[in-house]
mmCIF file of C-alpha atoms and ligand atoms in Angstrom:
data_model
loop_
_atom_site.group_PDB
_atom_site.id
_atom_site.type_symbol
_atom_site.label_atom_id
_atom_site.label_comp_id
_atom_site.label_asym_id
_atom_site.label_seq_id
_atom_site.Cartn_x
_atom_site.Cartn_y
_atom_site.Cartn_z
ATOM 1 C CA MET A 1130 -0.205 0.138 -0.012
ATOM 2 C CA THR A 1131 1.413 3.932 -1.360
ATOM 3 C CA THR A 1132 0.953 6.735 1.733
ATOM 4 C CA ALA A 1133 -1.035 7.637 -0.558
ATOM 5 C CA GLU A 1134 -3.532 5.401 -0.269
ATOM 6 C CA SER A 1135 -2.608 5.106 4.168
ATOM 7 C CA SER A 1136 -6.528 5.344 5.770
ATOM 8 C CA THR A 1137 -6.634 8.558 8.657
ATOM 9 C CA ASP A 1138 -5.473 5.596 11.021
ATOM 10 C CA GLN A 1139 -2.342 4.557 8.846
ATOM 11 C CA ARG A 1140 -0.760 8.431 8.362
ATOM 12 C CA LEU A 1141 -1.861 9.628 12.469
ATOM 13 C CA LEU A 1142 0.015 5.522 13.229
ATOM 14 C CA ALA A 1143 2.816 6.166 10.911
ATOM 15 C CA SER A 1144 3.329 10.086 12.230
ATOM 16 C CA MET A 1145 3.567 9.435 15.866
ATOM 17 C CA LEU A 1146 5.681 6.113 15.113
ATOM 18 C CA ARG A 1147 7.780 7.846 13.311
ATOM 19 C CA ILE A 1148 8.474 10.794 15.894
ATOM 20 C CA ARG A 1149 8.410 8.270 18.993
ATOM 21 C CA MET A 1150 11.472 5.885 17.647
ATOM 22 C CA VAL A 1151 12.367 9.178 16.131
ATOM 23 C CA GLU A 1152 13.071 10.293 20.264
ATOM 24 C CA GLN A 1153 13.518 6.685 21.772
ATOM 25 C CA THR A 1154 16.552 6.807 19.480
ATOM 26 C CA ILE A 1155 17.972 10.209 21.136
ATOM 27 C CA ALA A 1156 16.919 8.745 24.846
ATOM 28 C CA ASP A 1157 18.132 5.824 23.869
ATOM 29 C CA ARG A 1158 21.638 7.063 23.052
ATOM 30 C CA TYR A 1159 22.086 10.324 25.191
ATOM 31 C CA SER A 1160 24.496 9.065 26.961
ATOM 32 C CA GLU A 1161 26.898 7.539 24.464
ATOM 33 C CA GLN A 1162 27.837 12.068 25.687
ATOM 34 C CA GLU A 1163 28.254 12.616 21.576
ATOM 35 C CA MET A 1164 24.546 14.778 21.485
ATOM 36 C CA ARG A 1165 26.298 17.549 24.249
ATOM 37 C CA CYS A 1166 23.150 19.872 23.858
ATOM 38 C CA PRO A 1167 19.404 19.347 26.489
ATOM 39 C CA VAL A 1168 17.680 17.631 24.797
ATOM 40 C CA HIS A 1169 13.453 17.804 25.737
ATOM 41 C CA LEU A 1170 11.294 14.802 24.430
ATOM 42 C CA SER A 1171 7.825 14.941 23.958
ATOM 43 C CA ILE A 1172 7.615 11.135 24.038
ATOM 44 C CA GLY A 1173 4.081 10.492 24.991
ATOM 45 C CA GLN A 1174 2.700 14.034 23.508
ATOM 46 C CA GLU A 1175 2.630 13.216 19.742
ATOM 47 C CA ALA A 1176 -0.652 13.049 19.148
ATOM 48 C CA PRO A 1177 -0.976 17.070 18.240
ATOM 49 C CA ALA A 1178 1.963 16.850 15.822
ATOM 50 C CA ALA A 1179 0.842 13.723 13.504
ATOM 51 C CA ALA A 1180 -2.710 16.136 13.881
ATOM 52 C CA MET A 1181 -1.485 18.437 12.008
ATOM 53 C CA SER A 1182 1.014 16.788 9.834
ATOM 54 C CA LEU A 1183 -2.108 14.888 8.299
ATOM 55 C CA VAL A 1184 -3.185 18.591 7.738
ATOM 56 C CA ALA A 1185 -0.565 20.886 6.918
ATOM 57 C CA GLU A 1186 0.180 22.024 3.422
ATOM 58 C CA PRO A 1187 3.672 22.878 2.590
ATOM 59 C CA ALA A 1188 3.417 26.438 2.222
ATOM 60 C CA ASP A 1189 1.779 27.196 5.686
ATOM 61 C CA TYR A 1190 3.953 27.709 8.751
ATOM 62 C CA ALA A 1191 4.482 26.918 11.821
ATOM 63 C CA VAL A 1192 6.828 27.661 14.916
ATOM 64 C CA SER A 1193 7.680 25.666 18.638
ATOM 65 C CA THR A 1194 9.364 25.433 21.114
ATOM 66 C CA HIS A 1195 12.311 24.245 23.511
ATOM 67 C CA ARG A 1196 10.231 20.809 22.736
ATOM 68 C CA GLY A 1197 10.226 21.316 18.787
ATOM 69 C CA HIS A 1198 11.565 17.914 17.947
ATOM 70 C CA ALA A 1199 8.050 16.629 16.749
ATOM 71 C CA HIS A 1200 7.251 19.527 15.068
ATOM 72 C CA TYR A 1201 9.864 20.445 13.384
ATOM 73 C CA LEU A 1202 9.147 16.346 11.589
ATOM 74 C CA ALA A 1203 5.265 16.695 11.218
ATOM 75 C CA LYS A 1204 5.799 20.033 8.846
ATOM 76 C CA GLY A 1205 8.487 17.569 7.043
ATOM 77 C CA GLY A 1206 11.765 18.573 8.915
ATOM 78 C CA ASP A 1207 14.623 16.535 7.560
ATOM 79 C CA LEU A 1208 15.312 13.860 9.460
ATOM 80 C CA SER A 1209 19.237 13.787 9.147
ATOM 81 C CA ARG A 1210 19.383 17.410 9.510
ATOM 82 C CA MET A 1211 18.297 17.675 13.156
ATOM 83 C CA ILE A 1212 19.630 14.724 14.662
ATOM 84 C CA ALA A 1213 23.428 16.251 13.365
ATOM 85 C CA GLU A 1214 21.637 19.554 15.115
ATOM 86 C CA ILE A 1215 21.409 18.053 17.861
ATOM 87 C CA TYR A 1216 25.260 16.053 17.380
ATOM 88 C CA GLY A 1217 26.194 20.110 16.669
ATOM 89 C CA LYS A 1218 27.547 18.979 13.524
ATOM 90 C CA VAL A 1219 27.524 21.451 10.525
ATOM 91 C CA GLY A 1220 25.434 19.480 9.158
ATOM 92 C CA GLY A 1221 22.597 20.239 11.103
ATOM 93 C CA CYS A 1222 19.541 22.384 10.047
ATOM 94 C CA SER A 1223 20.920 25.055 11.970
ATOM 95 C CA ARG A 1224 24.411 24.461 11.108
ATOM 96 C CA GLY A 1225 25.414 23.316 13.826
ATOM 97 C CA ARG A 1226 24.755 26.649 15.932
ATOM 98 C CA GLY A 1227 21.402 26.061 17.937
ATOM 99 C CA GLY A 1228 21.511 22.237 18.812
ATOM 100 C CA SER A 1229 17.697 20.743 20.341
ATOM 101 C CA MET A 1230 16.468 23.982 20.619
ATOM 102 C CA HIS A 1231 16.786 26.614 17.600
ATOM 103 C CA LEU A 1232 14.993 23.977 14.939
ATOM 104 C CA ALA A 1233 14.016 24.926 11.284
ATOM 105 C CA ASP A 1234 13.752 24.767 8.230
ATOM 106 C CA PRO A 1235 12.370 27.068 6.181
ATOM 107 C CA SER A 1236 12.089 24.768 2.806
ATOM 108 C CA VAL A 1237 8.966 22.916 3.976
ATOM 109 C CA GLY A 1238 7.628 26.751 6.144
ATOM 110 C CA PHE A 1239 9.166 25.329 9.377
ATOM 111 C CA MET A 1240 10.739 28.432 10.614
ATOM 112 C CA GLY A 1241 12.164 28.379 14.205
ATOM 113 C CA THR A 1242 11.950 27.216 16.822
ATOM 114 C CA SER A 1243 13.308 29.079 20.544
ATOM 115 C CA ALA A 1244 14.583 28.074 23.939
ATOM 116 C CA ILE A 1245 12.667 31.673 25.274
ATOM 117 C CA VAL A 1246 8.923 30.211 26.960
ATOM 118 C CA GLY A 1247 7.362 32.324 24.378
ATOM 119 C CA ASN A 1248 9.725 34.023 22.294
ATOM 120 C CA SER A 1249 7.817 32.363 19.138
ATOM 121 C CA ILE A 1250 4.462 33.116 19.460
ATOM 122 C CA PRO A 1251 4.984 36.807 18.134
ATOM 123 C CA VAL A 1252 7.149 34.886 15.354
ATOM 124 C CA GLY A 1253 4.051 32.920 14.502
ATOM 125 C CA VAL A 1254 1.922 35.251 15.166
ATOM 126 C CA GLY A 1255 3.985 37.545 12.297
ATOM 127 C CA LEU A 1256 3.841 34.906 9.843
ATOM 128 C CA GLY A 1257 -0.177 35.126 9.984
ATOM 129 C CA MET A 1258 0.123 38.410 9.041
ATOM 130 C CA ALA A 1259 2.818 37.618 6.033
ATOM 131 C CA LEU A 1260 0.192 35.193 5.063
ATOM 132 C CA GLN A 1261 -2.846 37.683 4.791
ATOM 133 C CA ILE A 1262 -0.735 40.868 3.529
ATOM 134 C CA LYS A 1263 -0.120 38.392 0.556
ATOM 135 C CA ALA A 1264 -4.024 37.554 0.407
ATOM 136 C CA GLN A 1265 -1.726 32.856 0.509
ATOM 137 C CA PRO A 1266 -4.092 30.794 1.648
ATOM 138 C CA ASN A 1267 -2.791 29.460 4.031
ATOM 139 C CA VAL A 1268 -2.443 29.484 7.678
ATOM 140 C CA SER A 1269 0.656 29.982 10.367
ATOM 141 C CA PHE A 1270 0.483 26.996 13.539
ATOM 142 C CA VAL A 1271 2.147 28.448 16.693
ATOM 143 C CA PHE A 1272 3.137 25.609 18.958
ATOM 144 C CA LEU A 1273 3.360 26.696 22.540
ATOM 145 C CA GLY A 1274 3.589 25.150 26.140
ATOM 146 C CA ASP A 1275 1.123 25.577 29.188
ATOM 147 C CA GLY A 1276 3.296 27.887 30.890
ATOM 148 C CA ALA A 1277 3.847 29.916 27.529
ATOM 149 C CA THR A 1278 0.453 31.103 27.304
ATOM 150 C CA GLU A 1279 1.946 32.779 31.200
ATOM 151 C CA GLU A 1280 3.369 35.543 29.816
ATOM 152 C CA GLY A 1281 2.509 38.275 29.063
ATOM 153 C CA VAL A 1282 3.875 38.182 25.114
ATOM 154 C CA PHE A 1283 0.840 35.221 24.503
ATOM 155 C CA TYR A 1284 -1.745 38.179 25.295
ATOM 156 C CA GLU A 1285 -0.410 40.634 23.418
ATOM 157 C CA SER A 1286 0.061 38.471 19.826
ATOM 158 C CA ALA A 1287 -2.844 36.773 21.035
ATOM 159 C CA ASN A 1288 -5.214 39.782 21.306
ATOM 160 C CA PHE A 1289 -3.427 41.484 17.815
ATOM 161 C CA ALA A 1290 -3.823 38.020 16.157
ATOM 162 C CA ALA A 1291 -8.224 38.815 17.816
ATOM 163 C CA LEU A 1292 -7.952 42.317 16.158
ATOM 164 C CA ARG A 1293 -6.441 41.028 12.825
ATOM 165 C CA LYS A 1294 -8.858 38.457 12.015
ATOM 166 C CA LEU A 1295 -4.375 37.055 11.410
ATOM 167 C CA PRO A 1296 -5.112 33.103 10.538
ATOM 168 C CA VAL A 1297 -2.857 31.562 12.982
ATOM 169 C CA ILE A 1298 -3.379 28.516 14.726
ATOM 170 C CA PHE A 1299 -1.835 27.898 18.456
ATOM 171 C CA MET A 1300 -1.789 24.977 19.141
ATOM 172 C CA CYS A 1301 -1.781 24.926 22.936
ATOM 173 C CA GLU A 1302 -0.194 21.522 24.005
ATOM 174 C CA ASN A 1303 -1.879 21.229 27.539
ATOM 175 C CA ASN A 1304 1.512 18.782 29.744
ATOM 176 C CA GLN A 1305 0.081 20.655 32.938
ATOM 177 C CA TYR A 1306 3.482 21.047 34.424
ATOM 178 C CA SER A 1307 5.723 23.679 33.819
ATOM 179 C CA VAL A 1308 8.998 22.028 34.259
ATOM 180 C CA TYR A 1309 8.440 21.172 38.486
ATOM 181 C CA SER A 1310 4.953 22.740 38.741
ATOM 182 C CA ASN A 1311 1.511 22.046 38.337
ATOM 183 C CA LEU A 1312 -0.481 24.044 37.043
ATOM 184 C CA GLU A 1313 -2.778 24.344 39.863
ATOM 185 C CA GLU A 1314 0.238 25.470 41.662
ATOM 186 C CA ARG A 1315 0.406 28.467 39.025
ATOM 187 C CA GLN A 1316 -2.999 29.380 38.008
ATOM 188 C CA PRO A 1317 -6.826 29.589 40.632
ATOM 189 C CA ALA A 1318 -8.656 26.706 39.538
ATOM 190 C CA SER A 1319 -10.980 28.106 37.815
ATOM 191 C CA ARG A 1320 -9.170 29.646 35.363
ATOM 192 C CA ARG A 1321 -8.869 27.463 31.827
ATOM 193 C CA ILE A 1322 -6.798 28.014 29.139
ATOM 194 C CA VAL A 1323 -9.390 28.299 26.434
ATOM 195 C CA GLU A 1324 -11.666 31.184 28.027
ATOM 196 C CA VAL A 1325 -8.628 32.612 28.572
ATOM 197 C CA ALA A 1326 -8.143 32.969 24.990
ATOM 198 C CA ARG A 1327 -11.839 33.613 24.138
ATOM 199 C CA ALA A 1328 -11.618 36.658 26.286
ATOM 200 C CA LEU A 1329 -9.223 37.934 23.792
ATOM 201 C CA GLY A 1330 -11.682 37.049 20.632
ATOM 202 C CA VAL A 1331 -9.577 33.713 20.230
ATOM 203 C CA PRO A 1332 -12.143 30.821 19.379
ATOM 204 C CA ALA A 1333 -10.792 27.963 21.269
ATOM 205 C CA LEU A 1334 -11.244 24.210 21.547
ATOM 206 C CA GLU A 1335 -9.995 21.820 24.255
ATOM 207 C CA VAL A 1336 -9.737 18.306 22.684
ATOM 208 C CA ASP A 1337 -7.320 14.957 24.297
ATOM 209 C CA GLY A 1338 -4.765 15.338 23.086
ATOM 210 C CA ASN A 1339 -3.969 11.808 23.661
ATOM 211 C CA ASP A 1340 -6.351 10.893 21.501
ATOM 212 C CA ALA A 1341 -4.684 10.857 18.170
ATOM 213 C CA ARG A 1342 -7.968 11.012 15.638
ATOM 214 C CA ALA A 1343 -10.002 13.326 17.747
ATOM 215 C CA SER A 1344 -6.819 15.687 17.390
ATOM 216 C CA HIS A 1345 -6.445 15.205 14.419
ATOM 217 C CA VAL A 1346 -10.666 15.946 12.922
ATOM 218 C CA THR A 1347 -10.032 18.906 15.260
ATOM 219 C CA VAL A 1348 -7.483 20.721 13.646
ATOM 220 C CA ALA A 1349 -9.118 19.853 10.244
ATOM 221 C CA ASN A 1350 -11.898 21.315 11.789
ATOM 222 C CA VAL A 1351 -10.666 24.384 12.581
ATOM 223 C CA VAL A 1352 -8.034 24.621 10.026
ATOM 224 C CA ALA A 1353 -10.851 24.415 7.259
ATOM 225 C CA GLN A 1354 -12.587 27.950 9.412
ATOM 226 C CA THR A 1355 -9.236 29.606 8.930
ATOM 227 C CA ARG A 1356 -8.354 28.657 5.193
ATOM 228 C CA ALA A 1357 -11.464 29.967 4.637
ATOM 229 C CA GLY A 1358 -10.875 33.236 6.422
ATOM 230 C CA ALA A 1359 -12.444 33.038 10.514
ATOM 231 C CA GLY A 1360 -9.451 34.350 11.440
ATOM 232 C CA PRO A 1361 -7.197 32.714 14.717
ATOM 233 C CA ALA A 1362 -8.384 30.103 17.028
ATOM 234 C CA LEU A 1363 -7.056 28.146 20.133
ATOM 235 C CA ILE A 1364 -6.953 24.451 20.255
ATOM 236 C CA GLU A 1365 -5.970 23.377 24.026
ATOM 237 C CA PHE A 1366 -4.720 19.842 24.234
ATOM 238 C CA GLU A 1367 -4.862 17.370 26.920
ATOM 239 C CA THR A 1368 -1.269 15.680 27.297
ATOM 240 C CA HIS A 1369 1.603 14.859 28.886
ATOM 241 C CA ARG A 1370 5.392 14.328 28.917
ATOM 242 C CA LEU A 1371 6.460 11.026 30.011
ATOM 243 C CA ARG A 1372 9.588 11.863 30.378
ATOM 244 C CA GLU A 1373 11.164 13.826 32.351
ATOM 245 C CA HIS A 1374 11.386 18.012 31.587
ATOM 246 C CA CYS A 1375 14.605 18.271 30.176
ATOM 247 C CA GLY A 1376 16.421 14.805 28.951
ATOM 248 C CA PRO A 1377 16.598 11.188 28.261
ATOM 249 C CA ASN A 1378 15.204 9.852 31.608
ATOM 250 C CA TRP A 1379 12.474 9.484 33.505
ATOM 251 C CA ASP A 1380 11.858 10.913 36.182
ATOM 252 C CA ASP A 1381 8.950 9.821 38.643
ATOM 253 C CA GLU A 1382 11.136 9.596 41.388
ATOM 254 C CA LEU A 1383 11.966 13.490 41.470
ATOM 255 C CA GLY A 1384 7.923 13.768 43.160
ATOM 256 C CA TYR A 1385 6.972 16.328 41.446
ATOM 257 C CA ARG A 1386 3.847 14.182 39.953
ATOM 258 C CA LYS A 1387 0.537 13.539 41.666
ATOM 259 C CA PRO A 1388 1.262 9.474 42.949
ATOM 260 C CA GLY A 1389 -0.284 7.341 40.086
ATOM 261 C CA GLU A 1390 -0.336 10.897 38.323
ATOM 262 C CA LEU A 1391 2.996 9.217 35.801
ATOM 263 C CA ALA A 1392 0.754 5.737 35.947
ATOM 264 C CA SER A 1393 -2.432 7.092 34.793
ATOM 265 C CA TRP A 1394 -1.338 8.660 31.156
ATOM 266 C CA LEU A 1395 0.947 6.194 30.823
ATOM 267 C CA LYS A 1396 -1.722 3.415 30.672
ATOM 268 C CA ARG A 1397 -3.738 6.897 27.629
ATOM 269 C CA ASP A 1398 -0.539 6.562 25.349
ATOM 270 C CA PRO A 1399 -1.679 7.591 22.485
ATOM 271 C CA ILE A 1400 0.298 5.255 20.121
ATOM 272 C CA LYS A 1401 -1.582 2.620 22.298
ATOM 273 C CA ALA A 1402 -4.792 4.245 22.419
ATOM 274 C CA LEU A 1403 -5.095 4.007 18.767
ATOM 275 C CA LEU A 1404 -3.417 1.129 17.966
ATOM 276 C CA ASP A 1405 -6.141 -0.755 20.532
ATOM 277 C CA SER A 1406 -8.781 1.117 18.529
ATOM 278 C CA GLY A 1407 -8.138 0.478 15.533
ATOM 279 C CA THR A 1408 -7.334 -2.049 12.701
ATOM 280 C CA PHE A 1409 -3.387 -2.688 12.136
ATOM 281 C CA ASP A 1410 -2.541 -4.950 9.709
ATOM 282 C CA PRO A 1411 0.390 -6.683 11.727
ATOM 283 C CA GLU A 1412 2.876 -7.468 8.543
ATOM 284 C CA TRP A 1413 1.708 -3.022 7.702
ATOM 285 C CA ILE A 1414 3.087 -2.466 10.902
ATOM 286 C CA GLU A 1415 6.201 -4.250 10.271
ATOM 287 C CA SER A 1416 6.735 -3.005 7.120
ATOM 288 C CA THR A 1417 6.354 0.753 8.696
ATOM 289 C CA THR A 1418 8.723 0.966 11.610
ATOM 290 C CA ALA A 1419 11.372 -1.150 9.299
ATOM 291 C CA ASP A 1420 11.701 1.417 7.166
ATOM 292 C CA ILE A 1421 11.813 3.961 9.573
ATOM 293 C CA ARG A 1422 14.481 2.165 12.641
ATOM 294 C CA THR A 1423 16.638 2.449 8.357
ATOM 295 C CA GLU A 1424 15.555 6.303 8.115
ATOM 296 C CA ILE A 1425 16.757 6.543 11.821
ATOM 297 C CA ASP A 1426 20.148 4.636 11.250
ATOM 298 C CA ALA A 1427 21.131 6.621 8.114
ATOM 299 C CA ALA A 1428 19.992 9.809 9.965
ATOM 300 C CA PHE A 1429 22.445 9.270 13.317
ATOM 301 C CA ARG A 1430 25.112 8.046 10.253
ATOM 302 C CA PHE A 1431 24.805 11.291 8.368
ATOM 303 C CA ALA A 1432 24.934 13.437 11.616
ATOM 304 C CA LYS A 1433 28.245 11.400 12.970
ATOM 305 C CA ASN A 1434 29.861 11.914 10.425
ATOM 306 C CA SER A 1435 29.784 15.606 9.493
ATOM 307 C CA PRO A 1436 31.771 17.783 10.386
ATOM 308 C CA TYR A 1437 31.784 20.358 13.708
ATOM 309 C CA PRO A 1438 31.674 23.812 12.559
ATOM 310 C CA ASP A 1439 34.784 26.200 11.328
ATOM 311 C CA PRO A 1440 35.706 27.296 14.749
ATOM 312 C CA ALA A 1441 37.182 30.341 12.535
ATOM 313 C CA GLU A 1442 33.068 30.661 11.224
ATOM 314 C CA LEU A 1443 32.075 31.148 15.333
ATOM 315 C CA ALA A 1444 30.570 35.345 15.228
ATOM 316 C CA GLU A 1445 29.024 34.238 11.728
ATOM 317 C CA ASP A 1446 25.235 35.129 11.741
ATOM 318 C CA VAL A 1447 25.685 36.768 14.869
ATOM 319 C CA TYR A 1448 23.718 39.713 15.957
ATOM 320 C CA ALA A 1449 24.467 41.495 18.822
HETATM 321 C C1 TPP B 1043 11.087 33.262 29.349
HETATM 322 C C2 TPP B 1043 11.341 32.539 30.000
HETATM 323 N N1 TPP B 1043 11.890 31.702 31.336
HETATM 324 C C3 TPP B 1043 11.178 30.718 32.152
HETATM 325 C C4 TPP B 1043 12.313 29.811 30.620
HETATM 326 C C5 TPP B 1043 12.753 28.312 32.368
HETATM 327 N N2 TPP B 1043 11.778 27.555 31.439
HETATM 328 C C6 TPP B 1043 13.031 26.155 30.686
HETATM 329 S S1 TPP B 1043 10.958 25.904 30.217
HETATM 330 C C7 TPP B 1043 10.046 26.025 31.135
HETATM 331 C C8 TPP B 1043 8.341 25.580 30.447
HETATM 332 C C9 TPP B 1043 7.874 26.001 30.201
HETATM 333 O O1 TPP B 1043 6.216 25.287 30.233
HETATM 334 P P1 TPP B 1043 6.100 24.969 29.168
HETATM 335 O O2 TPP B 1043 5.346 26.622 28.045
HETATM 336 O O3 TPP B 1043 4.387 24.401 29.094
HETATM 337 O O4 TPP B 1043 6.247 24.239 27.885
HETATM 338 P P2 TPP B 1043 6.570 22.054 28.247
HETATM 339 O O5 TPP B 1043 8.426 22.054 29.350
HETATM 340 O O6 TPP B 1043 5.540 21.585 29.274
HETATM 341 O O7 TPP B 1043 6.738 21.510 27.037
HETATM 342 C C10 TPP B 1043 10.318 27.011 31.688
HETATM 343 C C11 TPP B 1043 9.741 27.934 32.015
HETATM 344 C C12 TPP B 1043 12.368 29.812 29.865
HETATM 345 N N3 TPP B 1043 14.268 29.121 29.309
HETATM 346 N N4 TPP B 1043 11.892 31.567 29.607
#
């Protein structure tokens, strides 16, 4: 079966499996000490990215955060160049200067990620404005976490997007945590992100962010409306990161999660959930995972074989 003939379920599963296997490989090889930048894995949070991957067009834009591997891959970013970037090599998508938190591939509309929480939000809104000025029927996806909605720049950006009816879709992955602090410790219980967005004039929807099908339907509907001129929207995906905030490990022993919380989210793993609720041909799963494994192995080979940037070029492209 060719990709074009694949069912929606297969495309969602293939996208999530690819993201998961890439990040799992990063986690497995991190202790080799060759990836010398911090990594923020989104293992457990693959569904929103996969949903976007089925809907986004190459001419759409996307920006993301420190936790951006999934979004880069889902928007069509080159895997080999992402791994080389994490290895700090010149073949990386930012020529080895940025590492995991500074991924960009403008050739597929993936315009960047940033380590500064909230920093990429106005960039994504600006990209939406550019699309509107050029009367292009495309959208700008702005991935952000629940923590980023606490930054002032979120309010200014959402307000401006609403005021100008910009084609911007705020993809808020609410994993409840900002590093080690639960949303309950950071915001009044009565305050909901969707309501904050609505109060700013941005229509907002909530969806189970571990349900890939529901996430896909929601993103598809919202994108269709935005392409038709409805203006911005926010989608809040309820989800959970299964690994530590920064790094390859599990961290339940730190005790900041509520007792039993991780275990309950493990049961709701988005890949497991889709596998359990769909009918997938085992041979298709086997060949799909084998293809992904081959692609990942080639990407790590490319990264390892790429040279480090020339120290003489250290000050090039630096703006201060
Ligand atoms: C402006 C700024 N403040 C604080 C930090 C430290 N910091 C890095 S990631 C993070 C948590 C962000 O949480 P969220 O936006 O929900 O994303 P998540 O890590 O959950 O994906 C914080 C506070 C930072 N990098 N930038």
